[in-house]
């Protein structure tokens, strides 16, 4: 196993017991998140002229898109990635999850804070940068959003895994087609869906952090109901800040059944037992890979799942547990983080 990169400064040890969630007003993005406030459509259209075909004017006379139109949301994502991350080629298959980039970026920035305050403390308390930081994205999907944001924001290198061959092939194609990503991201297929880390983490591997956006729902029906609620809320809150709207938008317009691709998206949106079952498996399996990972982290969509997961992690004798609260617009979520080895701290 490769050596663990540790750049510590004892003078900053006071930061090790502090939550990485900085004090901020409800609904605000992380201070380093570039997707603050309204989208600047003039800037985004210069980055991707195709966006002009989907731009409309709201009743206030402001440029926007129809966030119920999955094609418009996909093109907006392409423009955001081109403008902020220098990714000129990005697309996903029809029916695959089109992620809300502002919220995904928030996760990466808070994880950067977590590393800066624990395993990679330095004199000026800034997040670690460069390819010596190796991150693992579990369930990267076709979009490879976390590797894109993490590699282009901090220069980290990523390994991205998924159980779906189409997602893996698409993510690999995106990385191959963009020079900025080609040497920064490696995409791997998980050949055995019953495992999360086995087959992905090798005996010589060390990852400073694991990130994960788990399937939220326990069944297709539950996913459809949740998506229907999102569409209803989207109609109610139309005209509000675009960052909030894209967070509420899924991939396709129309009713809930139309919004789900039964062959492709189900692996991204639901799994047997739902979020709690997936994260229980992830926590238990993480124990076998404790020496290979600095911090295990995951999004937890349902707040009621936090306490049982904390209890499980304590039973697994983890050394540290962190809960990082995040919010985008009216949407609140959280990151659960844990680690086993703190001997060097």
PDB file of C-alpha atoms in Angstrom, residues 87-239:
ATOM      1  CA  UNK A  87     -14.910  20.657 -19.956  1.00  0.00           C
ATOM      2  CA  UNK A  88     -15.796  21.133 -23.608  1.00  0.00           C
ATOM      3  CA  UNK A  89     -17.186  17.661 -24.277  1.00  0.00           C
ATOM      4  CA  UNK A  90     -19.874  16.368 -21.950  1.00  0.00           C
ATOM      5  CA  UNK A  91     -23.089  14.503 -22.635  1.00  0.00           C
ATOM      6  CA  UNK A  92     -25.082  11.650 -21.146  1.00  0.00           C
ATOM      7  CA  UNK A  93     -27.356   8.970 -22.628  1.00  0.00           C
ATOM      8  CA  UNK A  94     -31.061   9.619 -22.813  1.00  0.00           C
ATOM      9  CA  UNK A  95     -32.734   8.834 -19.498  1.00  0.00           C
ATOM     10  CA  UNK A  96     -29.620   8.935 -17.328  1.00  0.00           C
ATOM     11  CA  UNK A  97     -29.377  11.176 -14.305  1.00  0.00           C
ATOM     12  CA  UNK A  98     -28.552  14.808 -15.107  1.00  0.00           C
ATOM     13  CA  UNK A  99     -27.097  16.032 -11.802  1.00  0.00           C
ATOM     14  CA  UNK A 100     -27.598  19.477 -10.228  1.00  0.00           C
ATOM     15  CA  UNK A 101     -24.064  20.833 -10.476  1.00  0.00           C
ATOM     16  CA  UNK A 102     -24.253  23.543  -7.744  1.00  0.00           C
ATOM     17  CA  UNK A 103     -25.189  20.985  -5.089  1.00  0.00           C
ATOM     18  CA  UNK A 104     -22.644  18.440  -6.297  1.00  0.00           C
ATOM     19  CA  UNK A 105     -19.939  21.110  -6.179  1.00  0.00           C
ATOM     20  CA  UNK A 106     -20.909  21.955  -2.583  1.00  0.00           C
ATOM     21  CA  UNK A 107     -20.142  18.367  -1.523  1.00  0.00           C
ATOM     22  CA  UNK A 108     -16.644  18.578  -3.003  1.00  0.00           C
ATOM     23  CA  UNK A 109     -15.876  21.925  -1.358  1.00  0.00           C
ATOM     24  CA  UNK A 110     -16.993  20.730   2.079  1.00  0.00           C
ATOM     25  CA  UNK A 111     -14.909  17.577   1.672  1.00  0.00           C
ATOM     26  CA  UNK A 112     -11.931  19.790   0.835  1.00  0.00           C
ATOM     27  CA  UNK A 113     -12.541  21.585   4.153  1.00  0.00           C
ATOM     28  CA  UNK A 114     -12.718  18.249   5.951  1.00  0.00           C
ATOM     29  CA  UNK A 115      -9.286  17.247   4.628  1.00  0.00           C
ATOM     30  CA  UNK A 116      -7.842  20.673   5.428  1.00  0.00           C
ATOM     31  CA  UNK A 117      -8.994  20.456   9.016  1.00  0.00           C
ATOM     32  CA  UNK A 118      -7.997  16.867   9.735  1.00  0.00           C
ATOM     33  CA  UNK A 119      -5.616  14.808   7.628  1.00  0.00           C
ATOM     34  CA  UNK A 120      -4.032  17.539   5.499  1.00  0.00           C
ATOM     35  CA  UNK A 121      -3.569  20.521   7.786  1.00  0.00           C
ATOM     36  CA  UNK A 122      -1.136  23.168   6.562  1.00  0.00           C
ATOM     37  CA  UNK A 123       0.143  26.518   7.779  1.00  0.00           C
ATOM     38  CA  UNK A 124      -2.509  28.650   6.076  1.00  0.00           C
ATOM     39  CA  UNK A 125      -5.393  26.188   6.657  1.00  0.00           C
ATOM     40  CA  UNK A 126      -6.211  25.949   2.939  1.00  0.00           C
ATOM     41  CA  UNK A 127      -7.585  22.791   1.262  1.00  0.00           C
ATOM     42  CA  UNK A 128      -5.019  20.365  -0.167  1.00  0.00           C
ATOM     43  CA  UNK A 129      -4.485  20.520  -3.916  1.00  0.00           C
ATOM     44  CA  UNK A 130      -2.718  18.468  -6.541  1.00  0.00           C
ATOM     45  CA  UNK A 131      -2.665  14.879  -7.748  1.00  0.00           C
ATOM     46  CA  UNK A 132      -1.196  13.579  -4.500  1.00  0.00           C
ATOM     47  CA  UNK A 133      -4.801  13.690  -3.263  1.00  0.00           C
ATOM     48  CA  UNK A 134      -6.530  10.543  -4.533  1.00  0.00           C
ATOM     49  CA  UNK A 135     -10.331  10.388  -4.270  1.00  0.00           C
ATOM     50  CA  UNK A 136     -12.702   7.496  -4.971  1.00  0.00           C
ATOM     51  CA  UNK A 137     -16.188   8.196  -6.329  1.00  0.00           C
ATOM     52  CA  UNK A 138     -18.623   5.351  -5.659  1.00  0.00           C
ATOM     53  CA  UNK A 139     -21.447   5.270  -8.229  1.00  0.00           C
ATOM     54  CA  UNK A 140     -20.080   7.990 -10.490  1.00  0.00           C
ATOM     55  CA  UNK A 141     -22.901   7.581 -13.019  1.00  0.00           C
ATOM     56  CA  UNK A 142     -22.667   8.557 -16.657  1.00  0.00           C
ATOM     57  CA  UNK A 143     -22.013  12.208 -15.764  1.00  0.00           C
ATOM     58  CA  UNK A 144     -18.804  11.794 -13.694  1.00  0.00           C
ATOM     59  CA  UNK A 145     -19.667  15.071 -11.974  1.00  0.00           C
ATOM     60  CA  UNK A 146     -17.678  14.593  -8.762  1.00  0.00           C
ATOM     61  CA  UNK A 147     -14.424  13.713 -10.573  1.00  0.00           C
ATOM     62  CA  UNK A 148     -14.911  16.680 -12.898  1.00  0.00           C
ATOM     63  CA  UNK A 149     -15.545  19.182 -10.110  1.00  0.00           C
ATOM     64  CA  UNK A 150     -12.888  17.767  -7.777  1.00  0.00           C
ATOM     65  CA  UNK A 151     -10.140  17.470 -10.366  1.00  0.00           C
ATOM     66  CA  UNK A 152     -10.745  20.909 -11.863  1.00  0.00           C
ATOM     67  CA  UNK A 153     -11.335  22.733  -8.562  1.00  0.00           C
ATOM     68  CA  UNK A 154      -8.433  21.260  -6.595  1.00  0.00           C
ATOM     69  CA  UNK A 155      -6.308  19.268  -9.026  1.00  0.00           C
ATOM     70  CA  UNK A 156      -7.145  15.990  -7.276  1.00  0.00           C
ATOM     71  CA  UNK A 157      -6.946  12.692  -9.094  1.00  0.00           C
ATOM     72  CA  UNK A 158      -9.969  10.415  -9.059  1.00  0.00           C
ATOM     73  CA  UNK A 159     -10.918   6.807  -9.463  1.00  0.00           C
ATOM     74  CA  UNK A 160     -14.601   6.573 -10.390  1.00  0.00           C
ATOM     75  CA  UNK A 161     -16.607   3.349 -10.149  1.00  0.00           C
ATOM     76  CA  UNK A 162     -20.061   2.197 -11.159  1.00  0.00           C
ATOM     77  CA  UNK A 163     -21.980  -1.062 -11.607  1.00  0.00           C
ATOM     78  CA  UNK A 164     -23.615   0.052 -14.875  1.00  0.00           C
ATOM     79  CA  UNK A 165     -21.521  -0.598 -18.019  1.00  0.00           C
ATOM     80  CA  UNK A 166     -23.210   2.230 -19.955  1.00  0.00           C
ATOM     81  CA  UNK A 167     -22.417   4.712 -17.185  1.00  0.00           C
ATOM     82  CA  UNK A 168     -18.822   3.490 -17.027  1.00  0.00           C
ATOM     83  CA  UNK A 169     -18.368   3.708 -20.799  1.00  0.00           C
ATOM     84  CA  UNK A 170     -19.931   7.172 -20.977  1.00  0.00           C
ATOM     85  CA  UNK A 171     -17.906   8.545 -18.056  1.00  0.00           C
ATOM     86  CA  UNK A 172     -14.724   7.091 -19.557  1.00  0.00           C
ATOM     87  CA  UNK A 173     -15.543   8.664 -22.933  1.00  0.00           C
ATOM     88  CA  UNK A 174     -16.053  12.067 -21.301  1.00  0.00           C
ATOM     89  CA  UNK A 175     -12.687  11.812 -19.567  1.00  0.00           C
ATOM     90  CA  UNK A 176     -10.931  10.573 -22.697  1.00  0.00           C
ATOM     91  CA  UNK A 177     -12.365  13.398 -24.806  1.00  0.00           C
ATOM     92  CA  UNK A 178     -11.302  16.198 -22.447  1.00  0.00           C
ATOM     93  CA  UNK A 179      -7.529  16.658 -22.033  1.00  0.00           C
ATOM     94  CA  UNK A 180      -8.023  18.178 -18.574  1.00  0.00           C
ATOM     95  CA  UNK A 181      -9.687  14.971 -17.384  1.00  0.00           C
ATOM     96  CA  UNK A 182      -7.778  12.344 -19.309  1.00  0.00           C
ATOM     97  CA  UNK A 183      -4.854  12.088 -16.877  1.00  0.00           C
ATOM     98  CA  UNK A 184      -6.890  12.976 -13.786  1.00  0.00           C
ATOM     99  CA  UNK A 185      -9.708  10.396 -13.794  1.00  0.00           C
ATOM    100  CA  UNK A 186      -9.724   6.606 -14.075  1.00  0.00           C
ATOM    101  CA  UNK A 187     -13.112   4.908 -14.484  1.00  0.00           C
ATOM    102  CA  UNK A 188     -13.652   1.325 -13.315  1.00  0.00           C
ATOM    103  CA  UNK A 189     -16.568  -1.083 -13.632  1.00  0.00           C
ATOM    104  CA  UNK A 190     -17.681  -2.836 -10.450  1.00  0.00           C
ATOM    105  CA  UNK A 191     -18.281  -6.363 -11.813  1.00  0.00           C
ATOM    106  CA  UNK A 192     -20.072  -7.580  -8.669  1.00  0.00           C
ATOM    107  CA  UNK A 193     -22.919  -5.243  -7.642  1.00  0.00           C
ATOM    108  CA  UNK A 194     -23.132  -6.852  -4.197  1.00  0.00           C
ATOM    109  CA  UNK A 195     -19.800  -5.210  -3.348  1.00  0.00           C
ATOM    110  CA  UNK A 196     -18.895  -1.540  -3.045  1.00  0.00           C
ATOM    111  CA  UNK A 197     -15.142  -1.444  -2.395  1.00  0.00           C
ATOM    112  CA  UNK A 198     -14.035  -4.972  -3.268  1.00  0.00           C
ATOM    113  CA  UNK A 199     -12.741  -5.176  -6.877  1.00  0.00           C
ATOM    114  CA  UNK A 200     -12.255  -1.389  -6.872  1.00  0.00           C
ATOM    115  CA  UNK A 201      -9.698  -0.806  -4.094  1.00  0.00           C
ATOM    116  CA  UNK A 202      -6.541  -2.797  -4.714  1.00  0.00           C
ATOM    117  CA  UNK A 203      -3.998  -3.954  -2.150  1.00  0.00           C
ATOM    118  CA  UNK A 204      -1.608  -1.143  -3.088  1.00  0.00           C
ATOM    119  CA  UNK A 205      -4.257   1.593  -3.268  1.00  0.00           C
ATOM    120  CA  UNK A 206      -4.711   4.438  -0.838  1.00  0.00           C
ATOM    121  CA  UNK A 207      -7.525   6.997  -1.120  1.00  0.00           C
ATOM    122  CA  UNK A 208      -7.549  10.183   0.895  1.00  0.00           C
ATOM    123  CA  UNK A 209     -11.328  10.354   0.649  1.00  0.00           C
ATOM    124  CA  UNK A 210     -14.307   8.414  -0.693  1.00  0.00           C
ATOM    125  CA  UNK A 211     -17.355  10.288  -2.002  1.00  0.00           C
ATOM    126  CA  UNK A 212     -20.726   8.713  -2.734  1.00  0.00           C
ATOM    127  CA  UNK A 213     -24.175   9.769  -3.874  1.00  0.00           C
ATOM    128  CA  UNK A 214     -26.180   6.635  -2.974  1.00  0.00           C
ATOM    129  CA  UNK A 215     -29.470   5.484  -4.506  1.00  0.00           C
ATOM    130  CA  UNK A 216     -32.104   7.200  -2.394  1.00  0.00           C
ATOM    131  CA  UNK A 217     -35.164   5.037  -2.916  1.00  0.00           C
ATOM    132  CA  UNK A 218     -36.168   1.471  -2.081  1.00  0.00           C
ATOM    133  CA  UNK A 219     -38.272   0.809  -5.189  1.00  0.00           C
ATOM    134  CA  UNK A 220     -39.168   2.155  -8.596  1.00  0.00           C
ATOM    135  CA  UNK A 221     -42.583   3.202  -7.279  1.00  0.00           C
ATOM    136  CA  UNK A 222     -40.998   5.228  -4.468  1.00  0.00           C
ATOM    137  CA  UNK A 223     -38.657   6.913  -6.945  1.00  0.00           C
ATOM    138  CA  UNK A 224     -41.581   7.793  -9.213  1.00  0.00           C
ATOM    139  CA  UNK A 225     -43.559   9.285  -6.316  1.00  0.00           C
ATOM    140  CA  UNK A 226     -40.581  11.376  -5.230  1.00  0.00           C
ATOM    141  CA  UNK A 227     -40.014  12.593  -8.770  1.00  0.00           C
ATOM    142  CA  UNK A 228     -43.675  13.547  -9.085  1.00  0.00           C
ATOM    143  CA  UNK A 229     -43.353  15.667  -5.921  1.00  0.00           C
ATOM    144  CA  UNK A 230     -40.281  17.353  -7.404  1.00  0.00           C
ATOM    145  CA  UNK A 231     -42.211  18.258 -10.531  1.00  0.00           C
ATOM    146  CA  UNK A 232     -45.056  19.663  -8.426  1.00  0.00           C
ATOM    147  CA  UNK A 233     -42.651  21.742  -6.344  1.00  0.00           C
ATOM    148  CA  UNK A 234     -40.882  22.919  -9.484  1.00  0.00           C
ATOM    149  CA  UNK A 235     -44.153  24.330 -10.800  1.00  0.00           C
ATOM    150  CA  UNK A 236     -44.938  26.004  -7.461  1.00  0.00           C
ATOM    151  CA  UNK A 237     -41.553  27.662  -7.127  1.00  0.00           C
ATOM    152  CA  UNK A 238     -40.996  28.626 -10.776  1.00  0.00           C
ATOM    153  CA  UNK A 239     -39.241  31.949 -11.073  1.00  0.00           C
TER     154      UNK A 239
END
